[in-house]
Amino acid sequence: MESTIRVRFAPSPTGPLHIGGVRTALFNYLFAKKHNGTFVLRIEDTDQTRYVANAEQYIIDALNWCTIPFDEGPGKNEKFGPYRQSERKHLYKKYADVLINSGWAYYAFDTAEQLDIHRKDHEAKQKTFIYNWHNRAKGRLINSLVLSKEEVQRKIENGEKYVIRFKTPQDETLLLEDEIRGSIKIDTNTLDDKILFKSDGMPTYHLANIVDDHLMQISHVIRGEEWLPSLPLHYLLYKAFGWQAPKFAHLPLILKPVGKGKLSKRDGDKLGFPVFPLEYTNEQTGDVSRGYKEDGYFAEAFINMLALLGWNPGTEQEIFSLEELIKEFDLSRVSKSGAKFSPDKTNWFNQQYLQTKSDSELTDLFLPILKEKGVSSEKSYVEKVVSLIKERAVFVTDFWSLSDFFFQDPTTYDAKAAKKQWKEETFSLMQELIQVIDNIEIFSSANTETVIKEWITSKEIGFGKVMQPLRLSLVGALKGPHLFDIIEMIGKKTTISRIQKAMDTLQ
């Protein structure tokens, strides 16, 4: 029988959620749903100096927009709450004391100034200062491994500041397993004695993370590869507590579009794409960062793109619904190497999803844009416009530039096109064309096309001599869908008036 799957996404509320964090949440969500498990949100806010007030709500809103809401977390199914580490700090000292009493941790009273002296001394000798087995008990450092119990107690009672450090074993080889990276061998002599409990009375990430994962019965820890160096310590902490460790999986980095280095907000600012799911306003500076939602991306396209950054389904398929992603997702197909982010590919995904949406749905999204432009039109008319132009669009926001001529006369004409297409004989041809159009009784796209093409053929001239100036007259540029569909949509009266206006302007 398969054991209960419980995974967690544990961001720090220090600002907006980067797409790397969203992908971590997504992979946790997909894994949980595939195995009928639980997706937990935990807010790791032990670092109060970097806490941002609106960041937690941003994280929740982002997960909801991405359609990967948490099953359990702040304010929701609080089976193992509270889910904010700042509200759990009464727990951590107890577990730190357990490690002290078992000999797996010790008090360290070294001040920042004293440690800085040691570092500078090592640098002068071209060495690197590491607080661990080779110096912790030699009397150079001030900790409970060299002080008597009475001295330690006196220092604590006198209010001297201290931290609690983990006592890393000496001369051991750790054999660790990662669900993505396989076996990892670590020499404990290379590890430093990490701080577990800070002088401000708050735990570090390492202690709080392990305690919370254990108490919340997390079965799999799926997180970014930046936490891979912490795996030995976390493994040892589980061993020290006598707890069964969860399975670990460290996801590859999302790389810059050039392929080198971790994707950052600066890359987005420089190249013109967002790196956050939702728009974010820094309450302190007032700076606004772009979001995928506000930039016009569909949530399902955004999620589909993220899923394929570091995960390969093993087939040529690229378009996946969320249900398909859940069905196909497997940690064994997650890459060890970094995944290069491509803004162009992201746009391609959005275009693919746009084409799958109904004309009615897209029209509902387009109508508010038309309202902002001061355009009032029947939904049925707008829906027909959408059907004609959507294939050329990447975003719904593209619709206006692709269709403005359906709603208003051109105010300008493409100068390059006009110079090339509007010749001396064009004026007389357009005059004659107006009469041909005026005499058409059935003003459908197909019939109008037949009549006008027969007229052009009868004059024994090239189609371009009429069709290009006609498109320029109606659209203002040599763009747009099938010309006779435009003519049917705008009607006979508007077609004739636009030709006449072009003749007056361009002659």
mmCIF file of C-alpha atoms in Angstrom, residues 45-392:
data_model
loop_
_atom_site.group_PDB
_atom_site.id
_atom_site.type_symbol
_atom_site.label_atom_id
_atom_site.label_comp_id
_atom_site.label_asym_id
_atom_site.label_seq_id
_atom_site.Cartn_x
_atom_site.Cartn_y
_atom_site.Cartn_z
ATOM 1 C CA ASP A 45 9.105 34.041 7.829
ATOM 2 C CA THR A 46 11.796 33.489 10.440
ATOM 3 C CA ASP A 47 13.898 36.274 8.903
ATOM 4 C CA GLN A 48 11.836 39.218 10.124
ATOM 5 C CA THR A 49 14.376 41.762 8.839
ATOM 6 C CA ARG A 50 13.405 40.918 5.238
ATOM 7 C CA TYR A 51 9.673 40.430 5.848
ATOM 8 C CA VAL A 52 7.362 42.247 3.389
ATOM 9 C CA ALA A 53 3.801 42.809 4.573
ATOM 10 C CA ASN A 54 1.931 42.077 1.327
ATOM 11 C CA ALA A 55 4.147 39.226 0.143
ATOM 12 C CA GLU A 56 2.182 36.370 1.747
ATOM 13 C CA GLN A 57 -1.092 37.414 0.117
ATOM 14 C CA TYR A 58 0.765 37.837 -3.178
ATOM 15 C CA ILE A 59 1.995 34.232 -2.921
ATOM 16 C CA ILE A 60 -1.527 32.943 -2.279
ATOM 17 C CA ASP A 61 -3.014 35.047 -5.093
ATOM 18 C CA ALA A 62 -0.304 33.850 -7.474
ATOM 19 C CA LEU A 63 -0.952 30.172 -6.717
ATOM 20 C CA ASN A 64 -4.677 30.701 -7.202
ATOM 21 C CA TRP A 65 -4.197 32.479 -10.547
ATOM 22 C CA CYS A 66 -1.906 29.670 -11.685
ATOM 23 C CA THR A 67 -4.723 27.212 -10.818
ATOM 24 C CA ILE A 68 -2.478 25.345 -8.357
ATOM 25 C CA PRO A 69 -4.080 26.317 -5.028
ATOM 26 C CA PHE A 70 -2.756 24.779 -1.824
ATOM 27 C CA ASP A 71 -4.792 22.121 -0.024
ATOM 28 C CA GLU A 72 -3.548 22.963 3.429
ATOM 29 C CA GLY A 73 -1.976 26.127 4.795
ATOM 30 C CA PRO A 74 -2.702 29.516 6.371
ATOM 31 C CA GLY A 75 -6.444 29.794 6.899
ATOM 32 C CA LYS A 76 -7.232 26.551 5.067
ATOM 33 C CA ASN A 77 -7.567 23.020 6.471
ATOM 34 C CA GLU A 78 -5.181 23.829 9.311
ATOM 35 C CA LYS A 79 -4.617 20.224 10.372
ATOM 36 C CA PHE A 80 -0.976 20.842 11.338
ATOM 37 C CA GLY A 81 -1.080 24.604 11.904
ATOM 38 C CA PRO A 82 -0.040 27.225 12.416
ATOM 39 C CA TYR A 83 1.592 27.467 8.980
ATOM 40 C CA ARG A 84 3.619 30.622 9.527
ATOM 41 C CA GLN A 85 6.961 29.899 11.155
ATOM 42 C CA SER A 86 6.817 33.143 13.121
ATOM 43 C CA GLU A 87 3.755 31.695 14.883
ATOM 44 C CA ARG A 88 5.585 28.440 15.629
ATOM 45 C CA LYS A 89 8.747 29.857 17.212
ATOM 46 C CA HIS A 90 7.790 28.467 20.647
ATOM 47 C CA LEU A 91 8.400 25.001 19.186
ATOM 48 C CA TYR A 92 11.909 25.418 17.880
ATOM 49 C CA LYS A 93 13.798 26.187 21.110
ATOM 50 C CA LYS A 94 12.483 22.924 22.568
ATOM 51 C CA TYR A 95 13.931 20.950 19.674
ATOM 52 C CA ALA A 96 17.202 22.886 19.803
ATOM 53 C CA ASP A 97 17.452 21.912 23.481
ATOM 54 C CA VAL A 98 16.863 18.272 22.527
ATOM 55 C CA LEU A 99 19.949 18.455 20.309
ATOM 56 C CA ILE A 100 21.959 20.177 23.044
ATOM 57 C CA ASN A 101 21.053 17.479 25.561
ATOM 58 C CA SER A 102 21.833 14.654 23.121
ATOM 59 C CA GLY A 103 25.220 16.095 22.214
ATOM 60 C CA TRP A 104 24.274 16.921 18.630
ATOM 61 C CA ALA A 105 24.454 20.686 19.203
ATOM 62 C CA TYR A 106 26.257 23.198 21.423
ATOM 63 C CA TYR A 107 26.111 26.791 22.615
ATOM 64 C CA ALA A 108 28.495 29.239 20.929
ATOM 65 C CA PHE A 109 29.161 32.633 22.547
ATOM 66 C CA ASP A 110 31.579 34.043 19.937
ATOM 67 C CA THR A 111 30.718 37.602 18.954
ATOM 68 C CA ALA A 112 30.631 38.754 15.354
ATOM 69 C CA GLU A 113 33.788 40.769 16.007
ATOM 70 C CA GLN A 114 35.649 37.774 17.401
ATOM 71 C CA LEU A 115 34.686 35.600 14.455
ATOM 72 C CA ASP A 116 35.769 38.347 12.065
ATOM 73 C CA ILE A 117 39.225 38.336 13.685
ATOM 74 C CA HIS A 118 39.488 34.584 13.090
ATOM 75 C CA ARG A 119 38.449 35.003 9.454
ATOM 76 C CA LYS A 120 40.995 37.734 8.813
ATOM 77 C CA ASP A 121 43.708 35.681 10.495
ATOM 78 C CA HIS A 122 42.922 32.738 8.247
ATOM 79 C CA GLU A 123 42.866 34.980 5.163
ATOM 80 C CA ALA A 124 46.298 36.318 6.049
ATOM 81 C CA LYS A 125 47.508 32.707 6.053
ATOM 82 C CA GLN A 126 45.653 32.070 2.781
ATOM 83 C CA LYS A 127 43.236 29.743 4.510
ATOM 84 C CA THR A 128 39.437 29.675 4.839
ATOM 85 C CA PHE A 129 37.928 29.910 8.300
ATOM 86 C CA ILE A 130 35.364 27.167 8.965
ATOM 87 C CA TYR A 131 33.690 26.745 12.332
ATOM 88 C CA ASN A 132 33.745 22.945 12.702
ATOM 89 C CA TRP A 133 35.602 19.924 14.138
ATOM 90 C CA HIS A 134 39.103 21.217 13.510
ATOM 91 C CA ASN A 135 38.789 24.279 15.751
ATOM 92 C CA ARG A 136 35.595 24.140 17.810
ATOM 93 C CA ALA A 137 37.104 22.356 20.826
ATOM 94 C CA LYS A 138 40.650 23.727 20.830
ATOM 95 C CA GLY A 139 39.992 26.713 23.062
ATOM 96 C CA ARG A 140 40.265 29.355 20.340
ATOM 97 C CA LEU A 141 36.483 29.608 20.073
ATOM 98 C CA ILE A 142 34.063 30.296 22.903
ATOM 99 C CA ASN A 143 31.481 27.530 23.143
ATOM 100 C CA SER A 144 30.028 24.914 25.466
ATOM 101 C CA LEU A 145 32.448 22.295 24.141
ATOM 102 C CA VAL A 146 35.337 24.041 25.904
ATOM 103 C CA LEU A 147 33.526 25.829 28.751
ATOM 104 C CA SER A 148 32.328 24.092 31.890
ATOM 105 C CA LYS A 149 28.609 23.601 32.453
ATOM 106 C CA GLU A 150 28.805 26.195 35.216
ATOM 107 C CA GLU A 151 30.441 28.776 32.913
ATOM 108 C CA VAL A 152 27.853 28.142 30.230
ATOM 109 C CA GLN A 153 24.991 28.497 32.687
ATOM 110 C CA ARG A 154 26.476 31.701 34.105
ATOM 111 C CA LYS A 155 26.852 33.255 30.653
ATOM 112 C CA ILE A 156 23.252 32.420 29.787
ATOM 113 C CA GLU A 157 21.942 33.750 33.112
ATOM 114 C CA ASN A 158 23.965 36.947 32.640
ATOM 115 C CA GLY A 159 22.218 37.519 29.342
ATOM 116 C CA GLU A 160 25.218 36.981 27.107
ATOM 117 C CA LYS A 161 24.151 36.439 23.534
ATOM 118 C CA TYR A 162 24.669 33.018 22.068
ATOM 119 C CA VAL A 163 23.749 30.872 19.113
ATOM 120 C CA ILE A 164 23.207 27.133 18.996
ATOM 121 C CA ARG A 165 25.362 25.324 16.443
ATOM 122 C CA PHE A 166 24.988 21.825 15.060
ATOM 123 C CA LYS A 167 27.864 19.492 15.973
ATOM 124 C CA THR A 168 28.776 17.944 12.646
ATOM 125 C CA PRO A 169 30.288 14.459 12.991
ATOM 126 C CA GLN A 170 33.960 14.054 12.194
ATOM 127 C CA ASP A 171 35.476 11.526 9.789
ATOM 128 C CA GLU A 172 32.202 10.203 8.406
ATOM 129 C CA THR A 173 31.078 9.624 4.830
ATOM 130 C CA LEU A 174 27.421 10.336 4.125
ATOM 131 C CA LEU A 175 25.672 8.441 1.336
ATOM 132 C CA LEU A 176 22.662 10.529 0.359
ATOM 133 C CA GLU A 177 19.919 9.856 -2.177
ATOM 134 C CA ASP A 178 18.193 12.433 -4.350
ATOM 135 C CA GLU A 179 15.172 11.494 -6.467
ATOM 136 C CA ILE A 180 16.547 13.517 -9.390
ATOM 137 C CA ARG A 181 20.324 13.432 -8.947
ATOM 138 C CA GLY A 182 20.786 9.923 -7.611
ATOM 139 C CA SER A 183 23.486 9.008 -5.069
ATOM 140 C CA ILE A 184 25.573 11.751 -3.464
ATOM 141 C CA LYS A 185 28.662 11.111 -1.309
ATOM 142 C CA ILE A 186 29.714 13.707 1.287
ATOM 143 C CA ASP A 187 32.756 13.836 3.581
ATOM 144 C CA THR A 188 31.550 15.348 6.878
ATOM 145 C CA ASN A 189 34.985 16.892 7.492
ATOM 146 C CA THR A 190 34.207 19.431 4.754
ATOM 147 C CA LEU A 191 31.045 20.668 6.495
ATOM 148 C CA ASP A 192 30.808 23.578 8.902
ATOM 149 C CA ASP A 193 28.787 23.633 12.119
ATOM 150 C CA LYS A 194 25.741 25.561 10.953
ATOM 151 C CA ILE A 195 23.830 27.823 13.315
ATOM 152 C CA LEU A 196 20.458 26.294 14.215
ATOM 153 C CA PHE A 197 19.221 28.910 16.660
ATOM 154 C CA LYS A 198 20.043 32.610 16.404
ATOM 155 C CA SER A 199 20.846 35.104 19.123
ATOM 156 C CA ASP A 200 17.545 36.903 18.481
ATOM 157 C CA GLY A 201 15.602 33.851 19.690
ATOM 158 C CA MET A 202 14.556 32.722 16.216
ATOM 159 C CA PRO A 203 15.568 29.474 14.538
ATOM 160 C CA THR A 204 17.487 29.437 11.293
ATOM 161 C CA TYR A 205 15.933 27.967 8.188
ATOM 162 C CA HIS A 206 17.690 24.651 8.788
ATOM 163 C CA LEU A 207 16.189 23.854 12.188
ATOM 164 C CA ALA A 208 12.706 25.257 11.519
ATOM 165 C CA ASN A 209 12.555 23.519 8.158
ATOM 166 C CA ILE A 210 13.358 20.075 9.559
ATOM 167 C CA VAL A 211 11.097 20.398 12.602
ATOM 168 C CA ASP A 212 8.161 21.627 10.532
ATOM 169 C CA ASP A 213 8.575 19.015 7.808
ATOM 170 C CA HIS A 214 8.588 16.312 10.469
ATOM 171 C CA LEU A 215 5.620 17.662 12.437
ATOM 172 C CA MET A 216 3.635 18.239 9.231
ATOM 173 C CA GLN A 217 4.430 14.688 8.098
ATOM 174 C CA ILE A 218 5.998 15.787 4.802
ATOM 175 C CA SER A 219 6.873 12.728 2.720
ATOM 176 C CA HIS A 220 8.784 14.401 -0.129
ATOM 177 C CA VAL A 221 10.804 17.623 -0.127
ATOM 178 C CA ILE A 222 10.839 18.967 -3.694
ATOM 179 C CA ARG A 223 12.820 22.209 -3.824
ATOM 180 C CA GLY A 224 15.317 24.206 -5.885
ATOM 181 C CA GLU A 225 18.906 23.082 -6.368
ATOM 182 C CA GLU A 226 20.151 26.071 -4.364
ATOM 183 C CA TRP A 227 19.252 23.975 -1.298
ATOM 184 C CA LEU A 228 21.359 21.006 -2.403
ATOM 185 C CA PRO A 229 24.379 22.118 -0.270
ATOM 186 C CA SER A 230 22.073 21.996 2.768
ATOM 187 C CA LEU A 231 21.098 18.364 2.169
ATOM 188 C CA PRO A 232 23.920 16.850 4.307
ATOM 189 C CA LEU A 233 22.985 19.001 7.305
ATOM 190 C CA HIS A 234 19.283 18.239 6.891
ATOM 191 C CA TYR A 235 20.017 14.519 6.606
ATOM 192 C CA LEU A 236 22.135 14.689 9.775
ATOM 193 C CA LEU A 237 19.426 16.601 11.629
ATOM 194 C CA TYR A 238 16.918 13.846 10.899
ATOM 195 C CA LYS A 239 19.481 11.343 12.145
ATOM 196 C CA ALA A 240 20.123 13.402 15.272
ATOM 197 C CA PHE A 241 16.428 13.544 16.132
ATOM 198 C CA GLY A 242 15.937 9.880 15.326
ATOM 199 C CA TRP A 243 13.298 10.725 12.721
ATOM 200 C CA GLN A 244 12.746 9.147 9.328
ATOM 201 C CA ALA A 245 13.828 11.604 6.653
ATOM 202 C CA PRO A 246 11.545 12.435 3.722
ATOM 203 C CA LYS A 247 12.656 11.760 0.184
ATOM 204 C CA PHE A 248 14.472 14.715 -1.386
ATOM 205 C CA ALA A 249 14.367 16.035 -4.940
ATOM 206 C CA HIS A 250 16.330 19.112 -6.004
ATOM 207 C CA LEU A 251 15.044 20.859 -9.124
ATOM 208 C CA PRO A 252 17.387 22.410 -11.709
ATOM 209 C CA LEU A 253 17.767 26.167 -12.036
ATOM 210 C CA ILE A 254 15.834 28.237 -14.554
ATOM 211 C CA LEU A 255 18.570 29.893 -16.587
ATOM 212 C CA LYS A 256 18.807 33.223 -18.380
ATOM 213 C CA PRO A 257 17.731 33.268 -22.071
ATOM 214 C CA VAL A 258 21.428 33.254 -23.031
ATOM 215 C CA GLY A 259 21.796 30.003 -21.106
ATOM 216 C CA LYS A 260 24.299 31.060 -18.449
ATOM 217 C CA GLY A 261 23.377 32.071 -14.930
ATOM 218 C CA LYS A 262 20.149 32.024 -12.946
ATOM 219 C CA LEU A 263 17.203 33.953 -14.400
ATOM 220 C CA SER A 264 16.673 37.226 -12.527
ATOM 221 C CA LYS A 265 14.339 40.214 -12.490
ATOM 222 C CA ARG A 266 17.117 42.197 -14.136
ATOM 223 C CA ASP A 267 16.986 39.870 -17.150
ATOM 224 C CA GLY A 268 13.272 40.541 -17.508
ATOM 225 C CA ASP A 269 13.727 44.297 -17.189
ATOM 226 C CA LYS A 270 16.538 44.248 -19.758
ATOM 227 C CA LEU A 271 14.857 42.009 -22.338
ATOM 228 C CA GLY A 272 11.255 43.091 -21.785
ATOM 229 C CA PHE A 273 9.481 40.160 -20.178
ATOM 230 C CA PRO A 274 8.030 39.578 -16.690
ATOM 231 C CA VAL A 275 9.582 37.213 -14.155
ATOM 232 C CA PHE A 276 6.661 37.309 -11.710
ATOM 233 C CA PRO A 277 3.237 35.681 -12.180
ATOM 234 C CA LEU A 278 1.316 38.777 -11.041
ATOM 235 C CA GLU A 279 2.092 42.468 -11.126
ATOM 236 C CA TYR A 280 3.787 43.555 -7.905
ATOM 237 C CA THR A 281 4.013 46.965 -6.274
ATOM 238 C CA ASN A 282 6.781 47.526 -3.769
ATOM 239 C CA GLU A 283 5.006 49.309 -0.922
ATOM 240 C CA GLN A 284 8.210 50.979 0.227
ATOM 241 C CA THR A 285 9.534 52.298 -3.084
ATOM 242 C CA GLY A 286 6.362 52.352 -5.162
ATOM 243 C CA ASP A 287 8.167 50.468 -7.940
ATOM 244 C CA VAL A 288 5.881 48.271 -10.054
ATOM 245 C CA SER A 289 7.094 44.960 -11.491
ATOM 246 C CA ARG A 290 5.290 43.415 -14.436
ATOM 247 C CA GLY A 291 3.294 40.212 -14.119
ATOM 248 C CA TYR A 292 2.328 37.511 -16.612
ATOM 249 C CA LYS A 293 -1.358 37.933 -15.803
ATOM 250 C CA GLU A 294 -1.371 41.684 -16.437
ATOM 251 C CA ASP A 295 0.796 41.274 -19.553
ATOM 252 C CA GLY A 296 -2.004 39.214 -21.089
ATOM 253 C CA TYR A 297 -0.787 35.640 -20.658
ATOM 254 C CA PHE A 298 -3.276 32.883 -19.986
ATOM 255 C CA ALA A 299 -2.630 31.053 -16.713
ATOM 256 C CA GLU A 300 -2.783 27.657 -18.424
ATOM 257 C CA ALA A 301 -0.210 28.751 -21.039
ATOM 258 C CA PHE A 302 2.086 30.077 -18.303
ATOM 259 C CA ILE A 303 1.823 26.816 -16.341
ATOM 260 C CA ASN A 304 2.339 24.686 -19.464
ATOM 261 C CA MET A 305 5.511 26.642 -20.265
ATOM 262 C CA LEU A 306 6.848 26.317 -16.706
ATOM 263 C CA ALA A 307 6.180 22.574 -16.572
ATOM 264 C CA LEU A 308 8.504 22.003 -19.519
ATOM 265 C CA LEU A 309 11.340 23.984 -17.931
ATOM 266 C CA GLY A 310 13.342 21.126 -16.506
ATOM 267 C CA TRP A 311 10.816 18.326 -17.053
ATOM 268 C CA ASN A 312 10.584 16.218 -20.199
ATOM 269 C CA PRO A 313 7.500 14.071 -20.852
ATOM 270 C CA GLY A 314 9.527 11.733 -23.061
ATOM 271 C CA THR A 315 7.411 12.495 -26.126
ATOM 272 C CA GLU A 316 7.116 15.276 -28.719
ATOM 273 C CA GLN A 317 3.967 16.612 -27.040
ATOM 274 C CA GLU A 318 4.250 20.220 -25.867
ATOM 275 C CA ILE A 319 0.681 21.319 -25.146
ATOM 276 C CA PHE A 320 -0.646 19.853 -21.902
ATOM 277 C CA SER A 321 -3.757 20.594 -19.910
ATOM 278 C CA LEU A 322 -3.280 20.640 -16.145
ATOM 279 C CA GLU A 323 -4.971 17.241 -15.954
ATOM 280 C CA GLU A 324 -2.541 15.850 -18.530
ATOM 281 C CA LEU A 325 0.428 17.303 -16.653
ATOM 282 C CA ILE A 326 -0.746 15.608 -13.458
ATOM 283 C CA LYS A 327 -1.123 12.294 -15.272
ATOM 284 C CA GLU A 328 2.275 12.447 -17.015
ATOM 285 C CA PHE A 329 4.449 14.103 -14.359
ATOM 286 C CA ASP A 330 7.271 11.982 -12.985
ATOM 287 C CA LEU A 331 10.277 13.121 -10.947
ATOM 288 C CA SER A 332 12.458 10.626 -12.832
ATOM 289 C CA ARG A 333 12.022 12.753 -15.959
ATOM 290 C CA VAL A 334 13.174 15.979 -14.291
ATOM 291 C CA SER A 335 16.557 17.074 -15.607
ATOM 292 C CA LYS A 336 19.664 17.543 -13.488
ATOM 293 C CA SER A 337 20.904 20.429 -15.654
ATOM 294 C CA GLY A 338 19.501 23.948 -15.814
ATOM 295 C CA ALA A 339 16.610 24.847 -18.123
ATOM 296 C CA LYS A 340 17.029 27.888 -20.387
ATOM 297 C CA PHE A 341 14.102 30.294 -20.298
ATOM 298 C CA SER A 342 12.838 31.504 -23.686
ATOM 299 C CA PRO A 343 10.552 34.566 -23.918
ATOM 300 C CA ASP A 344 9.714 33.636 -27.526
ATOM 301 C CA LYS A 345 8.678 30.121 -26.537
ATOM 302 C CA THR A 346 6.550 31.550 -23.741
ATOM 303 C CA ASN A 347 4.749 33.727 -26.290
ATOM 304 C CA TRP A 348 4.312 30.689 -28.542
ATOM 305 C CA PHE A 349 2.559 28.834 -25.743
ATOM 306 C CA ASN A 350 0.211 31.757 -25.204
ATOM 307 C CA GLN A 351 -0.596 31.898 -28.908
ATOM 308 C CA GLN A 352 -1.377 28.177 -28.951
ATOM 309 C CA TYR A 353 -3.793 28.533 -26.059
ATOM 310 C CA LEU A 354 -5.405 31.621 -27.569
ATOM 311 C CA GLN A 355 -6.259 29.654 -30.716
ATOM 312 C CA THR A 356 -8.023 26.957 -28.676
ATOM 313 C CA LYS A 357 -10.407 29.395 -27.009
ATOM 314 C CA SER A 358 -13.861 29.996 -28.462
ATOM 315 C CA ASP A 359 -14.645 33.187 -30.339
ATOM 316 C CA SER A 360 -17.273 33.983 -27.710
ATOM 317 C CA GLU A 361 -14.774 33.647 -24.844
ATOM 318 C CA LEU A 362 -12.197 35.794 -26.625
ATOM 319 C CA THR A 363 -14.857 38.365 -27.447
ATOM 320 C CA ASP A 364 -15.716 38.696 -23.766
ATOM 321 C CA LEU A 365 -12.049 39.466 -23.130
ATOM 322 C CA PHE A 366 -11.869 41.928 -26.036
ATOM 323 C CA LEU A 367 -15.006 43.932 -25.233
ATOM 324 C CA PRO A 368 -13.466 45.774 -22.228
ATOM 325 C CA ILE A 369 -10.559 46.823 -24.459
ATOM 326 C CA LEU A 370 -12.986 48.213 -27.031
ATOM 327 C CA LYS A 371 -14.803 50.077 -24.281
ATOM 328 C CA GLU A 372 -11.515 51.695 -23.232
ATOM 329 C CA LYS A 373 -11.065 52.767 -26.866
ATOM 330 C CA GLY A 374 -14.505 54.370 -26.842
ATOM 331 C CA VAL A 375 -15.880 51.805 -29.279
ATOM 332 C CA SER A 376 -19.418 50.500 -28.855
ATOM 333 C CA SER A 377 -20.423 47.545 -30.990
ATOM 334 C CA GLU A 378 -22.727 44.539 -30.909
ATOM 335 C CA LYS A 379 -21.161 41.415 -29.445
ATOM 336 C CA SER A 380 -22.115 39.385 -32.531
ATOM 337 C CA TYR A 381 -20.188 41.810 -34.754
ATOM 338 C CA VAL A 382 -17.145 41.769 -32.454
ATOM 339 C CA GLU A 383 -17.248 37.984 -32.334
ATOM 340 C CA LYS A 384 -17.090 37.824 -36.132
ATOM 341 C CA VAL A 385 -14.134 40.235 -36.094
ATOM 342 C CA VAL A 386 -12.367 38.052 -33.541
ATOM 343 C CA SER A 387 -12.879 34.986 -35.719
ATOM 344 C CA LEU A 388 -11.130 36.754 -38.605
ATOM 345 C CA ILE A 389 -8.093 38.099 -36.732
ATOM 346 C CA LYS A 390 -7.322 35.746 -33.846
ATOM 347 C CA GLU A 391 -4.911 33.543 -35.832
ATOM 348 C CA ARG A 392 -2.506 36.466 -36.075
#
